[in-house]
């Protein structure tokens, strides 16, 4: 399900069962990420799938990338794998107005 920024952030804030998933590249991740996000680069192919398989399918996943395309694709893959609740951040990280963590 695609959600605009404000709905994604509001729903996330009120969701005790939420997991944030960042599917960007490592270089993009290093430029900053949404707090508490789990990193899993969708371009890693089979290792991306293996890492998804390790996740709890009963959680609600809030997925984002840079612009919303890869995260939409990730949500589709996750839904096919049996994840019931995936939420794609429309407009992605480049339009994110919330808190950002930059390590290092």
XYZ file of N, CA and C in Angstrom, residues 5-55:
153
model
N 3.700 10.877 2.612
C 4.595 11.118 3.742
C 3.879 11.281 5.083
N 2.888 12.182 5.119
C 2.246 12.486 6.401
C 1.496 11.287 6.963
N 0.809 10.516 6.105
C 0.069 9.338 6.573
C 1.034 8.236 7.011
N 2.107 8.043 6.253
C 3.117 7.028 6.558
C 3.709 7.312 7.934
N 4.114 8.558 8.151
C 4.737 8.952 9.419
C 3.747 8.863 10.583
N 2.521 9.291 10.361
C 1.507 9.269 11.419
C 1.145 7.838 11.794
N 0.937 7.006 10.798
C 0.583 5.610 11.047
C 1.733 4.895 11.753
N 2.953 5.161 11.297
C 4.145 4.572 11.904
C 4.246 4.934 13.386
N 4.014 6.199 13.686
C 4.128 6.700 15.056
C 3.171 5.981 16.001
N 2.016 5.592 15.498
C 0.980 4.977 16.322
C 0.930 3.456 16.213
N 1.941 2.866 15.596
C 1.947 1.425 15.345
C 2.981 0.728 16.225
N 2.511 0.018 17.239
C 3.410 -0.684 18.169
C 4.043 -1.913 17.517
N 3.537 -2.322 16.371
C 4.009 -3.521 15.682
C 4.828 -3.161 14.434
N 5.343 -1.942 14.406
C 6.001 -1.425 13.200
C 7.472 -1.798 13.104
N 7.910 -2.028 11.857
C 9.324 -2.195 11.524
C 9.574 -1.313 10.313
N 10.649 -0.508 10.362
C 11.005 0.356 9.236
C 12.087 -0.355 8.423
N 11.887 -0.441 7.120
C 12.816 -1.131 6.236
C 13.323 -0.182 5.156
N 14.643 -0.027 5.108
C 15.310 0.825 4.113
C 15.901 -0.090 3.049
N 15.432 0.045 1.794
C 15.893 -0.854 0.729
C 16.849 -0.159 -0.252
N 17.452 0.944 0.180
C 18.397 1.681 -0.672
C 19.774 1.004 -0.679
N 20.695 1.587 -1.422
C 22.065 1.078 -1.459
C 22.819 1.518 -0.200
N 23.959 0.889 0.023
C 24.758 1.233 1.200
C 25.223 2.695 1.159
N 25.591 3.172 -0.033
C 26.008 4.573 -0.164
C 24.873 5.515 0.223
N 23.660 5.202 -0.222
C 22.502 6.027 0.122
C 22.240 5.973 1.631
N 22.326 4.778 2.211
C 22.130 4.580 3.653
C 23.114 5.447 4.438
N 24.369 5.479 3.969
C 25.421 6.231 4.668
C 25.192 7.738 4.645
N 24.337 8.207 3.731
C 24.007 9.639 3.673
C 22.962 10.020 4.707
N 22.367 9.019 5.356
C 21.364 9.256 6.379
C 20.177 8.331 6.197
N 19.511 8.029 7.311
C 18.371 7.120 7.265
C 17.364 7.481 8.348
N 16.173 6.939 8.225
C 15.109 7.178 9.199
C 15.432 6.379 10.461
N 15.316 6.983 11.644
C 15.670 6.289 12.886
C 14.994 4.927 13.019
N 15.757 3.958 13.533
C 15.319 2.574 13.795
C 15.116 1.749 12.531
N 15.510 2.260 11.373
C 15.347 1.504 10.128
C 16.303 0.319 10.084
N 15.846 -0.746 9.438
C 16.668 -1.911 9.132
C 17.127 -1.746 7.689
N 18.410 -1.976 7.436
C 18.958 -1.831 6.089
C 18.926 -3.168 5.355
N 18.371 -3.174 4.138
C 18.374 -4.363 3.278
C 18.304 -3.886 1.825
N 19.450 -3.833 1.164
C 19.576 -3.309 -0.202
C 18.860 -4.221 -1.199
N 17.813 -3.696 -1.845
C 17.038 -4.483 -2.810
C 17.885 -4.910 -4.003
N 18.975 -4.202 -4.306
C 19.825 -4.558 -5.441
C 20.711 -5.769 -5.153
N 20.668 -6.298 -3.934
C 21.506 -7.452 -3.575
C 20.899 -8.777 -4.028
N 19.761 -8.727 -4.715
C 19.183 -9.937 -5.294
C 18.799 -10.979 -4.266
N 19.418 -12.167 -4.378
C 19.034 -13.283 -3.519
C 19.310 -12.999 -2.042
N 20.372 -12.269 -1.731
C 20.631 -11.982 -0.309
C 19.560 -11.044 0.253
N 18.976 -10.205 -0.593
C 17.837 -9.380 -0.177
C 16.675 -10.285 0.243
N 16.402 -11.312 -0.575
C 15.323 -12.262 -0.285
C 15.624 -13.032 1.000
N 16.862 -13.510 1.141
C 17.236 -14.256 2.352
C 17.021 -13.418 3.608
N 17.387 -12.151 3.539
C 17.210 -11.275 4.706
C 15.731 -11.035 4.989
N 14.909 -10.947 3.948
C 13.462 -10.808 4.148
C 12.909 -12.042 4.847
N 13.412 -13.216 4.465
C 12.920 -14.463 5.043
C 13.185 -14.549 6.545
N 14.176 -13.795 7.031
C 14.514 -13.795 8.455
C 13.578 -12.898 9.274
N 12.786 -12.079 8.591
C 11.924 -11.124 9.288
C 10.611 -11.766 9.733
